[in-house]
GROMACS .gro file of C-alpha atoms in nm:
model
  109
    1MET     CA    1   3.592   5.015   0.040
    2THR     CA    2   3.604   5.211  -0.293
    3MET     CA    3   3.293   5.144  -0.530
    4PHE     CA    4   3.481   5.059  -0.928
    5VAL     CA    5   3.262   5.041  -1.182
    6ASP     CA    6   3.293   4.830  -1.474
    7MET     CA    7   3.190   4.992  -1.808
    8ARG     CA    8   3.077   4.798  -2.106
    9THR     CA    9   3.059   4.942  -2.409
   10TYR     CA   10   2.865   4.697  -2.706
   11THR     CA   11   2.928   4.808  -3.097
   12LEU     CA   12   2.621   4.676  -3.247
   13TYR     CA   13   2.640   4.613  -3.655
   14ASN     CA   14   2.406   4.901  -3.826
   15GLY     CA   15   2.044   4.934  -3.781
   16ASN     CA   16   2.035   4.606  -3.487
   17GLN     CA   17   2.006   4.974  -3.151
   18ALA     CA   18   1.675   4.886  -3.204
   19LYS     CA   19   1.654   4.495  -3.160
   20PHE     CA   20   1.923   4.482  -2.946
   21LEU     CA   21   1.758   4.715  -2.651
   22LYS     CA   22   1.436   4.542  -2.705
   23LEU     CA   23   1.595   4.210  -2.712
   24TYR     CA   24   1.820   4.313  -2.382
   25GLU     CA   25   1.434   4.446  -2.201
   26GLU     CA   26   1.264   4.211  -2.251
   27GLU     CA   27   1.522   3.854  -2.173
   28GLY     CA   28   1.828   3.996  -2.058
   29MET     CA   29   1.806   4.263  -1.819
   30GLU     CA   30   1.627   4.069  -1.561
   31VAL     CA   31   1.847   3.769  -1.529
   32GLN     CA   32   2.146   4.065  -1.495
   33LEU     CA   33   2.024   4.271  -1.247
   34ARG     CA   34   1.967   3.997  -1.028
   35ILE     CA   35   2.296   3.863  -1.076
   36LEU     CA   36   2.501   4.147  -1.104
   37GLY     CA   37   2.287   4.364  -0.889
   38HIS     CA   38   2.438   4.737  -0.913
   39MET     CA   39   2.369   4.923  -1.245
   40VAL     CA   40   2.532   5.232  -1.233
   41GLY     CA   41   2.406   5.337  -1.561
   42TYR     CA   42   2.269   5.184  -1.958
   43TYR     CA   43   2.261   5.353  -2.225
   44HIS     CA   44   2.319   5.425  -2.613
   45THR     CA   45   2.540   5.675  -2.772
   46ASP     CA   46   2.360   5.932  -3.027
   47ILE     CA   47   2.643   6.155  -3.104
   48GLY     CA   48   2.985   6.035  -3.189
   49PRO     CA   49   3.031   5.683  -3.253
   50LEU     CA   50   2.713   5.548  -3.311
   51ASN     CA   51   2.570   5.223  -3.268
   52GLN     CA   52   2.689   5.175  -2.892
   53ILE     CA   53   2.538   5.046  -2.617
   54VAL     CA   54   2.701   5.158  -2.292
   55HIS     CA   55   2.635   4.998  -1.938
   56MET     CA   56   2.814   5.060  -1.562
   57TRP     CA   57   2.811   4.802  -1.333
   58GLY     CA   58   2.929   4.894  -0.981
   59TYR     CA   59   3.123   4.649  -0.759
   60GLN     CA   60   3.303   4.676  -0.448
   61SER     CA   61   3.642   4.434  -0.530
   62MET     CA   62   3.723   4.282  -0.833
   63ASP     CA   63   3.674   3.939  -0.643
   64GLU     CA   64   3.304   4.064  -0.634
   65ARG     CA   65   3.301   4.082  -1.027
   66TRP     CA   66   3.509   3.765  -1.087
   67GLU     CA   67   3.206   3.593  -0.912
   68LYS     CA   68   2.946   3.793  -1.015
   69ARG     CA   69   3.053   3.752  -1.378
   70LYS     CA   70   3.154   3.447  -1.348
   71ALA     CA   71   2.756   3.313  -1.208
   72LEU     CA   72   2.621   3.553  -1.481
   73GLN     CA   73   2.831   3.349  -1.744
   74ALA     CA   74   2.707   3.010  -1.589
   75SER     CA   75   2.325   3.134  -1.536
   76PRO     CA   76   2.120   2.922  -1.876
   77GLU     CA   77   1.875   3.206  -1.867
   78TRP     CA   78   2.117   3.434  -1.971
   79THR     CA   79   2.294   3.177  -2.207
   80ALA     CA   80   1.971   3.165  -2.391
   81TYR     CA   81   1.984   3.570  -2.421
   82ALA     CA   82   2.326   3.586  -2.514
   83VAL     CA   83   2.300   3.314  -2.835
   84GLN     CA   84   2.047   3.565  -2.963
   85MET     CA   85   2.245   3.880  -2.879
   86ARG     CA   86   2.575   3.824  -2.973
   87PRO     CA   87   2.471   3.778  -3.367
   88LEU     CA   88   2.363   4.183  -3.306
   89VAL     CA   89   2.755   4.280  -3.150
   90GLN     CA   90   3.008   4.317  -3.398
   91GLN     CA   91   3.276   4.428  -3.092
   92ILE     CA   92   3.278   4.425  -2.724
   93GLU     CA   93   3.550   4.653  -2.506
   94ASN     CA   94   3.530   4.703  -2.135
   95ARG     CA   95   3.703   4.934  -1.921
   96ILE     CA   96   3.734   4.903  -1.488
   97LEU     CA   97   3.649   5.286  -1.422
   98VAL     CA   98   3.840   5.417  -1.046
   99PRO     CA   99   3.648   5.711  -0.891
  100ALA     CA  100   3.788   6.050  -0.786
  101PRO     CA  101   3.860   6.043  -0.390
  102PHE     CA  102   3.544   6.343  -0.373
  103PHE     CA  103   3.325   6.121  -0.582
  104LYS     CA  104   3.074   5.871  -0.445
  105VAL     CA  105   2.905   5.638  -0.706
  106PRO     CA  106   2.530   5.679  -0.753
  107PRO     CA  107   2.262   5.388  -0.579
  108ALA     CA  108   2.154   5.132  -0.780
  109VAL     CA  109   1.906   5.135  -1.028
   0.00000   0.00000   0.00000
């Protein structure tokens, strides 16, 4: 089965990047890794549109993605983190990326 990637882009309000990354590292990352599992990458922009956080998660199916995202949203730890994180975020976008036939998604971080 082909793995696909859920790429999520958070556009932050100006000046909140360091605060967002610190909050995520201290309160969001562990629960997200535990529930979602396969982190493909976690980045912030440096050139082009600024104040953006881009993170990618690998899944074997849309059903797996749905179930894991539902479990994340139901987690009290994630809810507590999200209450602090949401005021920093201006916009959220997500895209589903399907790999080219010759590309193998990297192993989980």
